[in-house]
Each structure stands twice: as structure tokens, then as C-alpha cells.
PDB file of C-alpha atoms in Angstrom:
ATOM      1  CA  GLN A   1      53.102 -43.647  24.135  1.00  0.00           C
ATOM      2  CA  VAL A   2      56.490 -43.601  26.360  1.00  0.00           C
ATOM      3  CA  GLN A   3      56.576 -43.142  30.002  1.00  0.00           C
ATOM      4  CA  LEU A   4      59.558 -41.552  31.807  1.00  0.00           C
ATOM      5  CA  VAL A   5      60.264 -42.551  35.484  1.00  0.00           C
ATOM      6  CA  GLU A   6      62.644 -40.667  37.303  1.00  0.00           C
ATOM      7  CA  SER A   7      64.448 -41.267  40.739  1.00  0.00           C
ATOM      8  CA  GLY A   8      67.406 -40.569  42.912  1.00  0.00           C
ATOM      9  CA  GLY A   9      66.821 -37.124  43.906  1.00  0.00           C
ATOM     10  CA  GLY A  10      67.228 -35.731  47.417  1.00  0.00           C
ATOM     11  CA  LEU A  11      69.123 -33.766  49.919  1.00  0.00           C
ATOM     12  CA  VAL A  12      72.872 -33.971  50.279  1.00  0.00           C
ATOM     13  CA  GLN A  13      75.459 -31.893  51.733  1.00  0.00           C
ATOM     14  CA  ALA A  14      78.104 -29.860  49.629  1.00  0.00           C
ATOM     15  CA  GLY A  15      80.546 -31.952  48.147  1.00  0.00           C
ATOM     16  CA  GLY A  16      78.386 -35.256  48.447  1.00  0.00           C
ATOM     17  CA  SER A  17      76.939 -37.150  45.695  1.00  0.00           C
ATOM     18  CA  LEU A  18      73.699 -38.141  43.830  1.00  0.00           C
ATOM     19  CA  ARG A  19      72.944 -40.454  41.202  1.00  0.00           C
ATOM     20  CA  LEU A  20      69.521 -39.826  39.194  1.00  0.00           C
ATOM     21  CA  SER A  21      68.215 -42.340  37.042  1.00  0.00           C
ATOM     22  CA  CYS A  22      64.963 -42.171  34.417  1.00  0.00           C
ATOM     23  CA  ALA A  23      64.038 -45.029  32.818  1.00  0.00           C
ATOM     24  CA  ALA A  24      61.772 -45.277  29.925  1.00  0.00           C
ATOM     25  CA  SER A  25      58.839 -47.793  29.212  1.00  0.00           C
ATOM     26  CA  GLY A  26      56.372 -48.396  26.996  1.00  0.00           C
ATOM     27  CA  ASN A  27      55.936 -48.955  23.264  1.00  0.00           C
ATOM     28  CA  ILE A  28      59.393 -48.170  22.436  1.00  0.00           C
ATOM     29  CA  PHE A  29      61.029 -48.790  18.930  1.00  0.00           C
ATOM     30  CA  ARG A  30      63.921 -46.744  19.099  1.00  0.00           C
ATOM     31  CA  ILE A  31      65.324 -44.225  21.669  1.00  0.00           C
ATOM     32  CA  ASN A  32      67.904 -41.412  20.176  1.00  0.00           C
ATOM     33  CA  THR A  33      69.406 -38.790  22.540  1.00  0.00           C
ATOM     34  CA  MET A  34      68.894 -38.669  26.089  1.00  0.00           C
ATOM     35  CA  GLY A  35      69.676 -35.882  28.355  1.00  0.00           C
ATOM     36  CA  TRP A  36      69.030 -34.056  31.732  1.00  0.00           C
ATOM     37  CA  TYR A  37      68.022 -30.553  32.310  1.00  0.00           C
ATOM     38  CA  HIS A  38      67.399 -28.441  35.404  1.00  0.00           C
ATOM     39  CA  GLN A  39      65.533 -25.689  36.381  1.00  0.00           C
ATOM     40  CA  ALA A  40      66.332 -23.490  39.381  1.00  0.00           C
ATOM     41  CA  PRO A  41      63.576 -20.979  41.113  1.00  0.00           C
ATOM     42  CA  GLY A  42      63.406 -17.779  38.782  1.00  0.00           C
ATOM     43  CA  LYS A  43      65.547 -19.293  36.495  1.00  0.00           C
ATOM     44  CA  GLN A  44      64.933 -20.941  32.776  1.00  0.00           C
ATOM     45  CA  ARG A  45      65.407 -24.853  32.241  1.00  0.00           C
ATOM     46  CA  GLU A  46      68.580 -25.367  30.898  1.00  0.00           C
ATOM     47  CA  LEU A  47      70.621 -28.778  29.684  1.00  0.00           C
ATOM     48  CA  VAL A  48      73.040 -29.968  31.992  1.00  0.00           C
ATOM     49  CA  ALA A  49      74.339 -33.087  30.275  1.00  0.00           C
ATOM     50  CA  GLY A  50      73.228 -35.145  26.821  1.00  0.00           C
ATOM     51  CA  ILE A  51      74.065 -38.430  25.253  1.00  0.00           C
ATOM     52  CA  THR A  52      73.500 -39.925  21.965  1.00  0.00           C
ATOM     53  CA  SER A  53      72.454 -43.376  21.011  1.00  0.00           C
ATOM     54  CA  SER A  54      76.090 -44.196  20.131  1.00  0.00           C
ATOM     55  CA  GLY A  55      77.689 -42.579  23.568  1.00  0.00           C
ATOM     56  CA  SER A  56      78.515 -39.243  22.460  1.00  0.00           C
ATOM     57  CA  THR A  57      78.147 -36.824  25.217  1.00  0.00           C
ATOM     58  CA  ASN A  58      78.190 -33.089  26.010  1.00  0.00           C
ATOM     59  CA  TYR A  59      78.096 -30.945  29.246  1.00  0.00           C
ATOM     60  CA  ALA A  60      77.413 -27.582  30.489  1.00  0.00           C
ATOM     61  CA  ASP A  61      80.134 -25.945  31.424  1.00  0.00           C
ATOM     62  CA  SER A  62      79.133 -25.323  35.065  1.00  0.00           C
ATOM     63  CA  VAL A  63      79.468 -29.058  35.347  1.00  0.00           C
ATOM     64  CA  LYS A  64      82.151 -30.253  33.543  1.00  0.00           C
ATOM     65  CA  GLY A  65      84.264 -32.550  35.553  1.00  0.00           C
ATOM     66  CA  ARG A  66      82.149 -33.385  38.339  1.00  0.00           C
ATOM     67  CA  PHE A  67      78.932 -34.703  36.675  1.00  0.00           C
ATOM     68  CA  THR A  68      79.015 -38.158  34.261  1.00  0.00           C
ATOM     69  CA  ILE A  69      75.969 -39.080  31.674  1.00  0.00           C
ATOM     70  CA  SER A  70      75.571 -42.514  30.927  1.00  0.00           C
ATOM     71  CA  ARG A  71      72.921 -44.985  29.371  1.00  0.00           C
ATOM     72  CA  ASP A  72      71.835 -48.513  29.211  1.00  0.00           C
ATOM     73  CA  ASN A  73      70.403 -49.128  26.175  1.00  0.00           C
ATOM     74  CA  ALA A  74      69.069 -52.429  27.271  1.00  0.00           C
ATOM     75  CA  LYS A  75      67.098 -51.119  30.440  1.00  0.00           C
ATOM     76  CA  ASN A  76      66.177 -47.857  28.252  1.00  0.00           C
ATOM     77  CA  THR A  77      67.535 -46.109  31.126  1.00  0.00           C
ATOM     78  CA  VAL A  78      69.770 -43.000  31.181  1.00  0.00           C
ATOM     79  CA  TYR A  79      71.958 -41.781  34.560  1.00  0.00           C
ATOM     80  CA  LEU A  80      73.309 -38.914  35.700  1.00  0.00           C
ATOM     81  CA  GLN A  81      75.857 -39.360  38.106  1.00  0.00           C
ATOM     82  CA  MET A  82      76.810 -35.901  40.147  1.00  0.00           C
ATOM     83  CA  ASN A  83      79.808 -35.854  42.204  1.00  0.00           C
ATOM     84  CA  SER A  84      81.490 -32.796  44.277  1.00  0.00           C
ATOM     85  CA  LEU A  85      77.636 -30.976  44.850  1.00  0.00           C
ATOM     86  CA  LYS A  86      77.790 -27.663  45.110  1.00  0.00           C
ATOM     87  CA  PRO A  87      74.464 -25.200  46.477  1.00  0.00           C
ATOM     88  CA  GLU A  88      74.321 -23.753  43.164  1.00  0.00           C
ATOM     89  CA  ASP A  89      73.579 -27.385  41.670  1.00  0.00           C
ATOM     90  CA  THR A  90      70.020 -27.340  43.808  1.00  0.00           C
ATOM     91  CA  ALA A  91      67.224 -27.449  41.348  1.00  0.00           C
ATOM     92  CA  VAL A  92      65.032 -29.834  39.700  1.00  0.00           C
ATOM     93  CA  TYR A  93      66.148 -32.033  37.399  1.00  0.00           C
ATOM     94  CA  TYR A  94      64.230 -33.288  34.258  1.00  0.00           C
ATOM     95  CA  CYS A  95      65.161 -35.920  32.204  1.00  0.00           C
ATOM     96  CA  HIS A  96      64.402 -35.622  28.131  1.00  0.00           C
ATOM     97  CA  VAL A  97      63.779 -38.501  25.930  1.00  0.00           C
ATOM     98  CA  GLU A  98      63.779 -38.493  21.857  1.00  0.00           C
ATOM     99  CA  HIS A  99      61.758 -41.303  20.969  1.00  0.00           C
ATOM    100  CA  GLN A 100      61.948 -42.277  17.234  1.00  0.00           C
ATOM    101  CA  LEU A 101      58.452 -44.079  16.029  1.00  0.00           C
ATOM    102  CA  ALA A 102      58.980 -46.922  13.424  1.00  0.00           C
ATOM    103  CA  TRP A 103      57.590 -44.803  10.792  1.00  0.00           C
ATOM    104  CA  GLY A 104      60.438 -41.937  11.344  1.00  0.00           C
ATOM    105  CA  PRO A 105      59.120 -39.344  13.237  1.00  0.00           C
ATOM    106  CA  THR A 106      60.364 -38.411  16.532  1.00  0.00           C
ATOM    107  CA  LEU A 107      58.763 -37.238  19.555  1.00  0.00           C
ATOM    108  CA  GLY A 108      60.023 -35.820  22.796  1.00  0.00           C
ATOM    109  CA  TYR A 109      59.039 -36.954  26.289  1.00  0.00           C
ATOM    110  CA  TRP A 110      59.814 -35.142  29.795  1.00  0.00           C
ATOM    111  CA  GLY A 111      60.378 -36.965  33.181  1.00  0.00           C
ATOM    112  CA  GLN A 112      58.287 -35.615  36.165  1.00  0.00           C
ATOM    113  CA  GLY A 113      61.080 -34.094  37.803  1.00  0.00           C
ATOM    114  CA  THR A 114      63.016 -34.588  40.529  1.00  0.00           C
ATOM    115  CA  GLN A 115      64.221 -32.307  43.218  1.00  0.00           C
ATOM    116  CA  VAL A 116      68.129 -32.030  44.276  1.00  0.00           C
ATOM    117  CA  THR A 117      68.683 -30.022  47.105  1.00  0.00           C
ATOM    118  CA  VAL A 118      72.657 -29.289  48.224  1.00  0.00           C
ATOM    119  CA  SER A 119      73.083 -27.725  51.644  1.00  0.00           C
ATOM    120  CA  SER A 120      76.003 -25.531  52.615  1.00  0.00           C
TER     121      SER A 120
END
């Protein structure tokens, strides 16, 4: 079983920055892709950024140039550095981890979500 704990959300004014963290713990064999999703009120959950085990990244068009995803494999942690925040970034942010079991299959895990609110 893998547990994900998110932190770093909060209230920030437009133009400010936040850094989200998501740490995985438990009986970990190998973590493959890690990512961040967000969900605004009345909207579907959507991908914000993803990162592979080798460090390859991808971003939603709306956050390119402003957000940076990174990971620390030694700590089993993924980060999302959010700069130049806009009110439209306001949402609950969820991390997601693909865990590969020793015998082959993969399982997906979601963090509990952390609220990011950007005021204008």
C-alpha cells in the first residue's frame, strides 16, 4: 500500500507563488509517472503537469512558462512550483502516482487534494 500526503496549498494574491509537495510512503517498489491535476468548482479534473521517472515533463498549455514540475526520487516526492499565479488557477490540486509492483502490475494513487486560492 502506498500513501500520498500533499502540502503547500493556501491563499495567495495574483502574481504570487506557491510550491506544492506530494510525498509517497509505504511499501514502494518503483514509482513511475507522477503528476499534478486540478479541479475547479463545476469543472472536470484535468492534468496540470506530469513527469516520468527519467525526468521528461509535460504541461497543460494554460500553465506553460509559469509552473514547473520536479521530483526527488530519493525522497519519493513530486513538487509543483507555481509562479505568476492567476485567479483562474484557483482549484483543488491533486497529485497522482503510478506505482509499479515488484511482480509487474501498476497501481494508481491519488493524494487527498490541497486547495489553492488566488485572489485578485
